[in-house]
Coordinates of C-alpha atoms and ligand atoms in Angstrom, one line a residue:
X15 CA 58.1 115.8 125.7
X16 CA 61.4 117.3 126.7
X17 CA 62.6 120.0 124.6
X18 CA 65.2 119.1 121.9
X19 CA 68.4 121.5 121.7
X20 CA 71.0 121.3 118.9
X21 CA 74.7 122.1 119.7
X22 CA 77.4 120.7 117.3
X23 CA 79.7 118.4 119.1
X24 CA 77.4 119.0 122.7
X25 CA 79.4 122.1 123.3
X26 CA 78.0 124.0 126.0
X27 CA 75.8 121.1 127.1
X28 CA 75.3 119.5 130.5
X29 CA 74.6 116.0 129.9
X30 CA 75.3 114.9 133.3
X31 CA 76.1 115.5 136.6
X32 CA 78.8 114.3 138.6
X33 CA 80.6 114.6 141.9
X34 CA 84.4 113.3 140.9
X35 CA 85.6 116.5 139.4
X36 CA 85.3 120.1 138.5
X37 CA 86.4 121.6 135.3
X38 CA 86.2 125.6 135.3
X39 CA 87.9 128.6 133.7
X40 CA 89.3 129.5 137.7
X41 CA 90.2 126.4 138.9
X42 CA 89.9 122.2 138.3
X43 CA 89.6 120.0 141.5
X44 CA 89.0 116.2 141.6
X45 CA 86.3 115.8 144.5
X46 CA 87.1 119.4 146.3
X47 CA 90.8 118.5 146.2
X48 CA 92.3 121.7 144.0
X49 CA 94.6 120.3 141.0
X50 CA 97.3 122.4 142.8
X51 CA 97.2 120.9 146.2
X52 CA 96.7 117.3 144.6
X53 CA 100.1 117.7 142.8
X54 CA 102.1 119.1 145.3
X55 CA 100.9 117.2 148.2
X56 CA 100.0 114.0 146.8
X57 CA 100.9 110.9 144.7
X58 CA 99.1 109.0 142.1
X59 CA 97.9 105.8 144.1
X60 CA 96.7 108.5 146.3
X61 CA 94.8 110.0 143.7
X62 CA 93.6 106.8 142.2
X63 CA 92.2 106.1 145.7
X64 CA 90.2 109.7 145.8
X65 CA 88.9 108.7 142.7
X66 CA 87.6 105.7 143.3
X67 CA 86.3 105.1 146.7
X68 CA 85.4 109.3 147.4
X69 CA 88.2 110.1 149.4
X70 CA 91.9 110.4 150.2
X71 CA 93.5 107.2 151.6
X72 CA 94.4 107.1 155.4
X73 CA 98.1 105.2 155.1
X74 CA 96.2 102.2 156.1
X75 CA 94.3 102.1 153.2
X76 CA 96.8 103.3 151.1
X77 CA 99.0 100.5 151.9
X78 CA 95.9 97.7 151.2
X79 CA 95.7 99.9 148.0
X80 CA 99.7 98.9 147.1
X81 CA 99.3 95.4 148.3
X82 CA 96.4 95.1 145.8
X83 CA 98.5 96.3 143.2
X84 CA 101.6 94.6 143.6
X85 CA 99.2 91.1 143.9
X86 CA 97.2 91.6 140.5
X87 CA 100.3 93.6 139.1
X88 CA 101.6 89.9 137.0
X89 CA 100.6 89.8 133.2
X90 CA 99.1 86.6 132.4
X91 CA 101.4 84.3 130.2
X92 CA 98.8 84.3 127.5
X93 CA 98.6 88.3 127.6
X94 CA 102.3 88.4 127.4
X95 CA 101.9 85.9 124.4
X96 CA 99.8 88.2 122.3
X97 CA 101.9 90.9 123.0
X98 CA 104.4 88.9 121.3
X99 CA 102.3 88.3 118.4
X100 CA 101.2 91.6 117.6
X101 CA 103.2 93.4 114.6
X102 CA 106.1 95.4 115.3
X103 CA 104.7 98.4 113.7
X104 CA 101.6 98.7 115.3
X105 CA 101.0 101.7 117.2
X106 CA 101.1 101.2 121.1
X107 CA 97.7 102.7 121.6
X108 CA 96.3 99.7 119.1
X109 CA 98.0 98.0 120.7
X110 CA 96.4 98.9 124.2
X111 CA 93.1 98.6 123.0
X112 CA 93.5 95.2 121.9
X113 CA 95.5 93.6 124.6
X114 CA 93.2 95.5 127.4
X115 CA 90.2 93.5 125.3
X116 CA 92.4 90.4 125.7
X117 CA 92.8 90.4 128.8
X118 CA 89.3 91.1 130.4
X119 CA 89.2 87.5 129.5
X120 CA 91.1 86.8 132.8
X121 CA 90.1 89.5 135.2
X122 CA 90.4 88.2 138.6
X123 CA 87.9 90.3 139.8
X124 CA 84.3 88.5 140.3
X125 CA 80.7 90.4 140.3
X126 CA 80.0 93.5 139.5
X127 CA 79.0 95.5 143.1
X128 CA 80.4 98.8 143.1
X129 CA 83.0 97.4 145.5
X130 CA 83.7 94.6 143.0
X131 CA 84.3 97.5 140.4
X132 CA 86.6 99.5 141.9
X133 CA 88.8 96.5 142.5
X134 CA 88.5 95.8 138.7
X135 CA 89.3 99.4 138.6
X136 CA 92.3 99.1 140.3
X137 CA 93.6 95.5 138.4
X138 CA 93.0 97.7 135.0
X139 CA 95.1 100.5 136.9
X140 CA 97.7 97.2 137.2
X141 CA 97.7 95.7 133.5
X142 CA 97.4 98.7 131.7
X143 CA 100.8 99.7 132.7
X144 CA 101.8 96.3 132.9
X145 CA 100.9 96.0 128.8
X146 CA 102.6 99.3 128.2
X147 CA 105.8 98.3 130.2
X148 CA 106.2 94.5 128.4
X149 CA 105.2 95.9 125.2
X150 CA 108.1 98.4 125.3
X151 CA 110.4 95.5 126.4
X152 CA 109.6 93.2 123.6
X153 CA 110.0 96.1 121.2
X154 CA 113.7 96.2 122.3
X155 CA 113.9 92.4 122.5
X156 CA 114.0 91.8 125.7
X157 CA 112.3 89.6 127.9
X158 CA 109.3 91.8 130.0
X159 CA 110.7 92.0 133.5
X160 CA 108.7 90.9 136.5
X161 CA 107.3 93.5 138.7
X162 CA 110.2 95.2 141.9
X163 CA 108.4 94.8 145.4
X164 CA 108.4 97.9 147.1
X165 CA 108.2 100.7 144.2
X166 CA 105.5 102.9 143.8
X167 CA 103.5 102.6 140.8
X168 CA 105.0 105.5 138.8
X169 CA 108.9 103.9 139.3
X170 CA 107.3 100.3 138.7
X171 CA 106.2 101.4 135.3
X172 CA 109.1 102.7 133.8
X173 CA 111.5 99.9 136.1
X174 CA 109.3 97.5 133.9
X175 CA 110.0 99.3 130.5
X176 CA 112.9 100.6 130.8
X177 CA 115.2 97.9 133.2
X178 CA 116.3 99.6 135.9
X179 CA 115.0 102.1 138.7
X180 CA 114.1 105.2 137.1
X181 CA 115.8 108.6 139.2
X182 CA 113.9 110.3 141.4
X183 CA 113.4 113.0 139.3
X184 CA 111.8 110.9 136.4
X185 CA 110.0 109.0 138.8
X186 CA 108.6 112.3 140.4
X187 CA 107.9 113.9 137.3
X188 CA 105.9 110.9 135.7
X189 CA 103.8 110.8 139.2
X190 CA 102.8 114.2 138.2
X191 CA 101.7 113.9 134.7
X192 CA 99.5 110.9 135.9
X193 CA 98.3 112.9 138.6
X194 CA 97.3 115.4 136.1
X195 CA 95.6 113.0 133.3
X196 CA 93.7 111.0 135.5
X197 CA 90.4 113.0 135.2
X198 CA 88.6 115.9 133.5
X199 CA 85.0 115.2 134.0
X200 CA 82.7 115.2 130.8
X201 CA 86.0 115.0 128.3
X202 CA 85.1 112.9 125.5
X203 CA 86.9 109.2 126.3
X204 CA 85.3 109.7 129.9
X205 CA 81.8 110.3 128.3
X206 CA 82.1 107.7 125.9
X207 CA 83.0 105.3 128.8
X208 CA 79.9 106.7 130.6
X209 CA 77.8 105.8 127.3
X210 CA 79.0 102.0 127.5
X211 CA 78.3 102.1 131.3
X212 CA 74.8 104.2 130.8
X213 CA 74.0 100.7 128.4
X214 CA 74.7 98.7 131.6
X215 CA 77.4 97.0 129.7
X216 CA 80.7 95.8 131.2
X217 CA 84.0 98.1 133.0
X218 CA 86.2 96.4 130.4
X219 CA 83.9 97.2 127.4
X220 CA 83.8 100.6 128.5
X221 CA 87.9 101.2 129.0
X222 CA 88.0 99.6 125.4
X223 CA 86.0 102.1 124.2
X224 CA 87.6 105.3 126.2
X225 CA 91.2 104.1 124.8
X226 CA 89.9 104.3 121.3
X227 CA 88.6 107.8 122.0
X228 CA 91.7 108.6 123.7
X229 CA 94.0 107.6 121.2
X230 CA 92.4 110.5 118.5
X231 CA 94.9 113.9 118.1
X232 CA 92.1 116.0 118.9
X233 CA 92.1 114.2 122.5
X234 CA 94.8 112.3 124.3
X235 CA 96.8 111.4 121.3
X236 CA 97.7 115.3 121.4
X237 CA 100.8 115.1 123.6
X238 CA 102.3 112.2 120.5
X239 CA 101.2 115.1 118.1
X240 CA 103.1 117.7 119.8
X241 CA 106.3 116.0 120.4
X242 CA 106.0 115.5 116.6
X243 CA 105.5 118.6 115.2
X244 CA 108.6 120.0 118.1
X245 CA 110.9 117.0 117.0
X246 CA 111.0 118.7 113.5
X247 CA 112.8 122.2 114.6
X248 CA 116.6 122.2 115.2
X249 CA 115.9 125.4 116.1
X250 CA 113.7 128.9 117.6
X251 CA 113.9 130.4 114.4
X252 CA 112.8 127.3 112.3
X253 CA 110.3 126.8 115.1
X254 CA 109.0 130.7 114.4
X255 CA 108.8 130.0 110.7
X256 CA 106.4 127.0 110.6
X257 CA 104.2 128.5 113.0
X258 CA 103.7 131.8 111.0
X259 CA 103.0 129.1 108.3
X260 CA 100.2 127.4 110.3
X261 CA 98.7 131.3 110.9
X262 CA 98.6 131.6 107.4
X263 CA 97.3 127.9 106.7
X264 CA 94.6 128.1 109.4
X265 CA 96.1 125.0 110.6
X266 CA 95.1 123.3 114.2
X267 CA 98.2 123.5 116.2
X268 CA 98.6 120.0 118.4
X269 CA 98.8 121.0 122.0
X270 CA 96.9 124.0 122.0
X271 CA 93.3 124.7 122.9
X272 CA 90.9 123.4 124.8
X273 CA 86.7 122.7 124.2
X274 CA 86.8 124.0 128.3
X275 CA 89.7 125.7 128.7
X276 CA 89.5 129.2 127.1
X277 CA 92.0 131.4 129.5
X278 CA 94.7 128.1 129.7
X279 CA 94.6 125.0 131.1
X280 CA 95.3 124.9 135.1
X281 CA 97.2 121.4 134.6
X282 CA 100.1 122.8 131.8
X283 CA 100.8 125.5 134.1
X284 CA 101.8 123.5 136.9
X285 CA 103.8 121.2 134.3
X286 CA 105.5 123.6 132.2
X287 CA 107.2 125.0 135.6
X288 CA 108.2 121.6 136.3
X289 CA 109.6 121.2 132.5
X290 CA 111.4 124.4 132.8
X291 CA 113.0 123.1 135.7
X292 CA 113.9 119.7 133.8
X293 CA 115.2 121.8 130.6
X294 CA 117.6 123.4 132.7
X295 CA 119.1 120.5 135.2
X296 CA 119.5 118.3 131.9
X297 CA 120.8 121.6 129.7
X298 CA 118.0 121.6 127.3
X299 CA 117.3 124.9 127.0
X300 CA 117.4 124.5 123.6
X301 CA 114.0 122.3 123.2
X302 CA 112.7 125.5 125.4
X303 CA 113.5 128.0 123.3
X304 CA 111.8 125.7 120.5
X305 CA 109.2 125.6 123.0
X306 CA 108.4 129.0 123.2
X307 CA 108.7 129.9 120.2
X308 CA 105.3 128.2 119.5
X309 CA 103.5 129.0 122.4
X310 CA 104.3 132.8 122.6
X311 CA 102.5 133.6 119.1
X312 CA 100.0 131.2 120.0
X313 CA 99.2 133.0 123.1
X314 CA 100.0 136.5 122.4
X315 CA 98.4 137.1 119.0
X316 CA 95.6 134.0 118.8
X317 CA 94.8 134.0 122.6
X318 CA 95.0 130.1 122.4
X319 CA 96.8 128.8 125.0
X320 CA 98.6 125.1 125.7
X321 CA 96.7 122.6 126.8
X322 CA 98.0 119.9 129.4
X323 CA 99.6 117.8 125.9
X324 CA 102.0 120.2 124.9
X325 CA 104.1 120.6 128.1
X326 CA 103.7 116.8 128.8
X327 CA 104.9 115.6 125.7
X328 CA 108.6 117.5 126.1
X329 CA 108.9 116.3 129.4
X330 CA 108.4 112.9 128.5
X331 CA 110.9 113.0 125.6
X332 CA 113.6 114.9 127.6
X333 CA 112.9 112.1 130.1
X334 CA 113.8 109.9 127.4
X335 CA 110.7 108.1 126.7
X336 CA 109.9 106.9 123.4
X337 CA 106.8 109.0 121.3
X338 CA 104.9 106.0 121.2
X339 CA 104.5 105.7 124.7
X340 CA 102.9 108.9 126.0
X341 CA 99.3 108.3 124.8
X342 CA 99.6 105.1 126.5
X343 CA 100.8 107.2 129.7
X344 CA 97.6 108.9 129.4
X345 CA 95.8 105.9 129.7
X346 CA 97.2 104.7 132.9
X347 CA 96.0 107.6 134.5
X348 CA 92.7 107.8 133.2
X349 CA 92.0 104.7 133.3
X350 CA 91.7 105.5 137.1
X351 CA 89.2 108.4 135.9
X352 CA 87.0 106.6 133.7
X353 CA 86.8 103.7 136.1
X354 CA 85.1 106.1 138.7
X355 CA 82.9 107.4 136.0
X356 CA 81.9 103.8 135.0
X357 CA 81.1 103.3 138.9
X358 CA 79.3 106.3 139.1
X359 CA 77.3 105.7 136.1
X360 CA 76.0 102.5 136.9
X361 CA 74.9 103.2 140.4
X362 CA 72.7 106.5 139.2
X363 CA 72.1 105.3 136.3
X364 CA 70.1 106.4 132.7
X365 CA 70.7 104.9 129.4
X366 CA 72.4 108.2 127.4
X367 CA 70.7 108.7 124.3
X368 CA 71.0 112.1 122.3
X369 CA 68.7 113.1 119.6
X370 CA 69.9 113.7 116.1
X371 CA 68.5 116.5 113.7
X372 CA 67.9 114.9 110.2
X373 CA 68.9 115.9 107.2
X374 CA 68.6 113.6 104.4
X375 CA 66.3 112.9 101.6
X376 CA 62.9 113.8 101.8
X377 CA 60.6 110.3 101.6
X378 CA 60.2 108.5 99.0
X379 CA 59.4 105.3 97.3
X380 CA 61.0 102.0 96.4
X381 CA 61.9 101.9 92.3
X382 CA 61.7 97.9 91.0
X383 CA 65.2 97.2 91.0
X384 CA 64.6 96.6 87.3
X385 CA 63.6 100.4 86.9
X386 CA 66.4 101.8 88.9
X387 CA 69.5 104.0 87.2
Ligands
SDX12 C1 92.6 116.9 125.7 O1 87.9 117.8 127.0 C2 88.9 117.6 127.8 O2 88.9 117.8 129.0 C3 90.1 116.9 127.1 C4 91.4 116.8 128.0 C5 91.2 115.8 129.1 O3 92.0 116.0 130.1 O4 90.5 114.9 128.9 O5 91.7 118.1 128.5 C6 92.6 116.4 127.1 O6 92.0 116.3 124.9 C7 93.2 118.3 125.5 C8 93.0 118.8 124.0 C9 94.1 118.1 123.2 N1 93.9 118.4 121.8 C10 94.7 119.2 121.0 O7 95.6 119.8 121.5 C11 94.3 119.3 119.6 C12 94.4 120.7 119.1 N2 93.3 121.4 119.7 C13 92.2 121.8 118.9 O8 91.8 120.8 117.9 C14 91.0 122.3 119.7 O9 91.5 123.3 120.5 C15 90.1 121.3 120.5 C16 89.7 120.2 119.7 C17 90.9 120.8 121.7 C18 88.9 122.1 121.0 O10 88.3 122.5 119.9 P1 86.8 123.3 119.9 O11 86.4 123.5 121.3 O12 86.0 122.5 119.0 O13 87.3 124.7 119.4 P2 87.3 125.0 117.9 O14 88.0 123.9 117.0 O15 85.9 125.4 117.5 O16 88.2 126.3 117.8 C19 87.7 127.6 118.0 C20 88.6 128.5 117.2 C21 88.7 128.0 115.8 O17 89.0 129.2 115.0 P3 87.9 129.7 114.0 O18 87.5 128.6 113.1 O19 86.7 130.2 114.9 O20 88.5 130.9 113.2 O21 89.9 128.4 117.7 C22 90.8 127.8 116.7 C23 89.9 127.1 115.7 O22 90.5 127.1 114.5 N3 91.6 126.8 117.4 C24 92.8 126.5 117.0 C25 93.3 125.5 117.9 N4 92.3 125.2 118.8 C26 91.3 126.1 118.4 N5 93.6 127.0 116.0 C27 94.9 126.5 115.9 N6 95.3 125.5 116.7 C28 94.6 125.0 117.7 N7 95.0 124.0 118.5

């Protein structure tokens, strides 16, 4: 009998092993590739290919990667017709998880051979931000637009939400953050994709399941949570108020903190340089001042640093992107993650199945229903 260990919430646990990334307090590398070197030398197809088949692409394969794309890239009609059926006012990660459900129903991919799953991987790479670009469309009544040959998968996104080419800077900038969210080894959407796979259950079941997990503030729905709470201050010193507020309060502060991460998180340094950057060429300084004005006591008198959310979330908005939408973002990049995780999973594979420590009623016996008050 293997011995049973409690720790609330599997902190400190190894429940697995795996070979597609490292998360440590020096450094975080997706299979030996440092999160530094990705972002500066690569782009996200690039990444998505390291993923999923082991290794960086050769240009060959990162062309067949791009035609695969651009061929599975077209909604079906009848997932573009429950977009347009779903309430206004439903959040876009609900709406995600839905519509991802939906359209499993016509995955073009057939079988289920780790080759056959990382082209499902890459198809879900395909309709997720296909979903999130049409959705945003028919939220501003207009017709979803048919994918642009030729743009890479960063500018085809936003193209297809927004209606025209995005600048390079937004399109360089959105590369990153996708770069950055597409995988963080044992996270909790990841290992919750792992469980579905572990059952040997289905890659669409399991992306289901890791955009519900996703979607919760503590997790990915973080970077929504802390353009919130920012979108409230007009100003540094209103920003310096609330947060000596939350001190007093004891309350969590979206953005900040990781389960991992206790010295800062590797990914929001490389971002916040590039949001500095941003601040200043669109003359926001403003929003970093606001910024700041968080993070500084954060850092300086709690020792909790930002997470990858809290930078990402600005630079979406001073990009211009609705709130609604970043979560989402964060899906189409990990879906890439959790895909590989799937994969992995099911070819080494043993069902996950924790113990629980009980602590309810002692035993007892079954009153007549006649004699029960
Ligand atoms: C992501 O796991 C991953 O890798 C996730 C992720 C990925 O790429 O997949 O990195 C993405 O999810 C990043 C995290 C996004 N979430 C948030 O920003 C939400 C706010 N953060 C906190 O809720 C918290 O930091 C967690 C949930 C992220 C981690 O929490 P832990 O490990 O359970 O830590 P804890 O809650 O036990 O906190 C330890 C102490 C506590 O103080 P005490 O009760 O001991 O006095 O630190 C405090 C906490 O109150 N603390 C915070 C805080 N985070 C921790 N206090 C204020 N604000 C915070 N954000």
């Amino acid at each position: 009998m293997v011995e049973a260990i409690y720790k609330p919430g599997l902190e400190g646990v190894i429940a697995g092993e795996t070979t597609i990334a490292a998360v440590e307090q020096t450094s975080l590398s997706y299979r030996g590739y440092n999160i530094a070197d990705l972002a500066e030398n690569t782009t996200f197809e690039e990444v998505a290919h390291l993923l999923l088949y082991g290794d960086l692409p050769t240009s060959k394969q990162l062309s067949q990667l791009q035609t695969t794309l651009a061929q599975v890239r077209p909604l079906p009609q009848e997932v573009i017709q429950v977009l347009r059926k779903i309430p206004t006012d439903v959040p876009m990660m609900d709406v995600l998880r839905s519509t991802l459900s939906f359209a499993g129903h016509f995955d073009p991919v057939k079988g289920d051979a780790p080759d056959d799953l990382r082209r499902r991987a890459v198809w879900l790479m395909a309709v997720s931000a296909g979903v999130v670009a049409a959705r945003f469309r028919l939220l501003k009544n207009r017709e979803p637009l048919d994918p642009k040959p030729g743009l890479s998968h960063a500018a085809q996104l936003l193209y297809q939400a927004i209606g025209e080419e995005p600048d390079e800077t937004a399109t360089r900038l959105l590369d990153l953050t996708l770069i950055l969210y597409a995988e963080h080894e044992y996270n909790a959407s990841t290992f919750a994709t792992r469980i579905v796979a572990s059952t040997m259950s289905d890659m669409v079941s399991a992306i289901v399941a890791g955009v519900g997990t996703l979607k919760g503030p503590l997790h990915g729905g973080a970077n929504e949570a802390a353009m919130n709470m920012l979108a409230q201050f007009d100003s540094a010193d209103a920003a310096s108020k609330w947060i000596r507020e939350a001190f007093e309060k004891k309350h969590k502060v979206m953005g900040f903190g990781h389960r991992v991460y206790k010295n800062g998180d590797h990914r929001a340094h490389i971002l916040e340089d590039e949001l500095r950057t941003l601040a200043e060429q669109k003359g926001q300084t403003k929003w970093m001042e606001i910024y700041d004005a968080i993070k500084d006591p954060m850092v300086n008198e709690k020792k909790i640093y930002p997470n990858v959310d809290y930078p990402c979330g600005l630079t979406y908005y001073l990009l211009g992107l609705p709130i609604d939408m970043y979560t989402p973002l964060f899906v189409c990049s990990r879906v890439t993650g959790w895909c590989a995780h799937f994969i992995e999973q099911a070819m080494n594979n043993r069902l996950i199945r924790p113990l629980s420590r009980y602590t309810g009623p002692a035993e007892r016996k079954v009153a007549p229903i006649a004699q029960r008050v």
